[in-house]
């Protein structure tokens, strides 16, 4: 009889429990700015975060925005998060602006680096997790120099100041200069999926290197396809 009355009133203990469980769950988001979660690097990160969230009963969201101004239009949502992970093309003031809407106690993290022109950038308001891009570029070039290569081509997409590919190129340049070799083969090739032909034309016109390095596999794969065509 009690169950019949509850059903008639639209009351469900199970649904109420689900609603309460959802309310009690921590809410964490991963925001990508100036890119999309379809890009390989962001997609793999989003998948890893999602799996971790499921194991820890955390409500997890993934969003991508064309610009910081687009992200700011969702400022009301930021205040509901218990944690917010940022990545993409961001400047310091944009990072500060986004996190200014976060509630007290909201955890934050910048995944990757931010765009800056200063030799010594100011601190950002949240911890940063980043790859050792300079060391990676230096190691790749040093390895090839040790193998007897003197002309090494470096293929990048766009060198945003302070960002990963700019730092990768810096490592390459340091290794080349330390080895007494000239840095003649930089190519800002644009989009990673179709940069191969542009990079190939650049190197043909400026003297073909005997070895090549790139900051990610998509850039190198595009170049190899163009070279083999």
C-alpha positions as semicolon CSV with decimal commas, in nm:
position;residue;x (nm);y (nm);z (nm)
1;X;0,000;0,000;0,000
2;X;0,282;0,240;0,089
3;X;0,459;0,156;-0,239
4;X;0,136;0,228;-0,433
5;X;0,099;0,568;-0,263
6;X;0,462;0,652;-0,332
7;X;0,423;0,564;-0,700
8;X;0,102;0,768;-0,723
9;X;0,284;1,071;-0,580
10;X;0,577;1,021;-0,816
11;X;0,809;0,951;-0,526
12;X;1,087;0,700;-0,579
13;X;1,336;0,619;-0,307
14;X;1,575;0,479;-0,566
15;X;1,559;0,792;-0,780
16;X;1,604;1,011;-0,473
17;X;1,909;0,808;-0,374
18;X;2,053;0,845;-0,724
19;X;1,994;1,220;-0,716
20;X;2,164;1,246;-0,377
21;X;2,458;1,035;-0,495
22;X;2,498;1,265;-0,795
23;X;2,485;1,570;-0,571
24;X;2,747;1,422;-0,338
25;X;2,985;1,336;-0,624
26;X;3,284;1,555;-0,683
27;X;3,259;1,741;-1,014
28;X;3,581;1,781;-1,216
29;X;3,626;1,921;-1,569
30;X;3,896;1,918;-1,835
31;X;3,887;2,229;-2,057
32;X;4,084;2,259;-2,382
33;X;4,123;2,611;-2,522
34;X;4,228;2,689;-2,878
35;X;4,208;2,322;-2,973
36;X;3,966;2,032;-2,975
37;X;3,939;1,709;-2,781
38;X;3,955;1,530;-3,117
39;X;4,328;1,601;-3,138
40;X;4,529;1,293;-3,046
41;X;4,710;1,442;-2,747
42;X;4,394;1,584;-2,589
43;X;4,181;1,280;-2,674
44;X;4,419;1,040;-2,500
45;X;4,433;1,263;-2,193
46;X;4,054;1,294;-2,178
47;X;4,020;0,915;-2,197
48;X;4,273;0,863;-1,919
49;X;4,099;1,123;-1,699
50;X;3,760;0,963;-1,766
51;X;3,881;0,619;-1,664
52;X;4,034;0,761;-1,346
53;X;3,712;0,949;-1,265
54;X;3,500;0,634;-1,303
55;X;3,725;0,439;-1,068
56;X;3,697;0,716;-0,808
57;X;3,322;0,788;-0,854
58;X;3,388;1,143;-0,976
59;X;3,157;1,325;-1,217
60;X;3,389;1,419;-1,505
61;X;3,329;1,658;-1,797
62;X;3,529;1,745;-2,107
63;X;3,482;2,071;-2,301
64;X;3,671;2,249;-2,577
65;X;3,655;2,619;-2,661
66;X;3,782;2,817;-2,958
67;X;3,903;3,097;-2,732
68;X;3,921;3,213;-2,372
69;X;3,632;3,454;-2,429
70;X;3,416;3,155;-2,527
71;X;3,521;2,978;-2,209
72;X;3,440;3,280;-1,994
73;X;3,078;3,266;-2,115
74;X;3,058;2,948;-1,905
75;X;3,189;3,125;-1,594
76;X;2,878;3,032;-1,396
77;X;2,965;2,664;-1,443
78;X;3,323;2,712;-1,319
79;X;3,186;2,798;-0,975
80;X;3,025;2,454;-0,951
81;X;3,344;2,257;-1,014
82;X;3,549;2,091;-0,743
83;X;3,841;2,071;-0,982
84;X;3,931;2,227;-1,319
85;X;4,214;2,114;-1,547
86;X;4,314;2,357;-1,825
87;X;4,519;2,295;-2,138
88;X;4,571;2,456;-2,478
89;X;4,665;2,802;-2,604
90;X;4,651;3,023;-2,297
91;X;4,822;3,335;-2,166
92;X;4,879;3,403;-1,797
93;X;4,607;3,665;-1,766
94;X;4,359;3,426;-1,928
95;X;4,444;3,150;-1,680
96;X;4,399;3,394;-1,394
97;X;4,069;3,517;-1,539
98;X;3,921;3,167;-1,568
99;X;4,022;3,059;-1,219
100;X;3,893;3,383;-1,067
101;X;3,543;3,235;-1,109
102;X;3,630;2,915;-0,922
103;X;3,482;2,854;-0,579
104;X;3,697;2,842;-0,268
105;X;3,868;2,506;-0,241
106;X;3,843;2,427;-0,613
107;X;4,150;2,234;-0,724
108;X;4,323;2,357;-1,037
109;X;4,598;2,245;-1,271
110;X;4,748;2,364;-1,600
111;X;4,841;2,073;-1,824
112;X;5,117;2,190;-2,055
113;X;5,260;2,541;-2,082
114;X;5,124;2,888;-2,145
115;X;5,208;3,149;-2,407
116;X;5,448;3,415;-2,283
117;X;5,703;3,652;-2,429
118;X;5,892;3,726;-2,107
119;X;6,235;3,560;-2,055
120;X;6,126;3,478;-1,699
121;X;5,746;3,442;-1,693
122;X;5,546;3,531;-1,386
123;X;5,388;3,262;-1,174
124;X;5,043;3,128;-1,258
125;X;4,779;3,071;-0,986
126;X;4,773;2,690;-1,019
127;X;5,028;2,407;-1,042
128;X;5,162;2,322;-1,389
129;X;5,239;1,978;-1,530
130;X;5,452;1,991;-1,845
131;X;5,690;1,787;-2,055
132;X;6,063;1,856;-2,072
133;X;6,036;1,993;-2,425
134;X;6,379;2,159;-2,440
135;X;6,550;1,841;-2,325
136;X;6,354;1,631;-2,576
137;X;6,457;1,854;-2,868
138;X;6,817;1,863;-2,747
139;X;6,831;1,485;-2,702
140;X;6,688;1,413;-3,049
141;X;6,933;1,644;-3,225
142;X;7,231;1,526;-3,016
143;X;7,149;1,163;-3,096
144;X;7,147;1,234;-3,470
145;X;7,463;1,445;-3,453
146;X;7,631;1,153;-3,278
147;X;7,525;0,933;-3,566
148;X;7,717;1,149;-3,813
149;X;7,437;1,375;-3,942
150;X;7,535;1,738;-3,993
151;X;7,221;1,877;-4,156
152;X;6,920;1,801;-3,941
153;X;6,575;1,930;-4,033
154;X;6,334;2,035;-3,758
155;X;5,966;2,035;-3,855
156;X;5,724;2,222;-3,627
157;X;5,367;2,344;-3,658
158;X;5,355;2,694;-3,506
159;X;5,612;2,833;-3,262
160;X;5,401;3,007;-2,999
161;X;5,635;3,181;-2,749
162;X;5,691;2,971;-2,439
163;X;5,485;2,676;-2,567
164;X;5,597;2,318;-2,624
165;X;5,705;2,334;-2,987
166;X;5,893;2,658;-2,938
167;X;6,080;2,497;-2,648
168;X;6,140;2,180;-2,853
169;X;6,302;2,394;-3,124
170;X;6,514;2,571;-2,861
171;X;6,654;2,235;-2,752
172;X;6,727;2,143;-3,114
173;X;6,901;2,477;-3,170
174;X;7,112;2,442;-2,855
175;X;7,233;2,098;-2,964
176;X;7,313;2,217;-3,317
177;X;7,509;2,520;-3,194
178;X;7,694;2,310;-2,934
179;X;7,795;2,073;-3,213
180;X;7,914;2,361;-3,430
181;X;7,636;2,310;-3,685
182;X;7,414;2,574;-3,840
183;X;7,040;2,576;-3,773
184;X;6,917;2,604;-4,129
185;X;6,619;2,375;-4,137
186;X;6,334;2,512;-3,927
187;X;5,995;2,489;-4,093
188;X;5,678;2,622;-3,927
189;X;5,458;2,392;-4,127
190;X;5,112;2,467;-3,990
191;X;4,850;2,199;-3,926
192;X;5,001;1,867;-3,816
193;X;4,779;1,657;-4,042
194;X;4,867;1,822;-4,374
195;X;5,201;1,992;-4,316
196;X;5,409;1,735;-4,504
197;X;5,405;1,890;-4,851
198;X;5,484;2,238;-4,720
199;X;5,773;2,105;-4,511
200;X;5,910;1,903;-4,803
201;X;5,900;2,206;-5,035
202;X;6,079;2,412;-4,769
203;X;6,363;2,164;-4,737
204;X;6,400;2,111;-5,112
205;X;6,433;2,486;-5,155
206;X;6,683;2,527;-4,870
207;X;6,901;2,218;-4,903
208;X;6,775;1,873;-4,811
209;X;6,889;1,754;-4,465
210;X;7,001;1,397;-4,407
211;X;6,783;1,354;-4,096
212;X;6,467;1,506;-3,952
213;X;6,306;1,556;-3,611
214;X;5,954;1,665;-3,515
215;X;5,778;1,726;-3,180
216;X;5,505;1,468;-3,245
217;X;5,430;1,164;-3,458
218;X;5,152;1,326;-3,664
219;X;5,385;1,593;-3,799
220;X;5,651;1,338;-3,888
221;X;5,399;1,097;-4,044
222;X;5,263;1,374;-4,265
223;X;5,614;1,460;-4,381
224;X;5,703;1,096;-4,453
225;X;5,386;1,053;-4,662
226;X;5,476;1,361;-4,867
227;X;5,835;1,246;-4,915
228;X;5,726;0,901;-5,030
229;X;5,463;1,031;-5,273
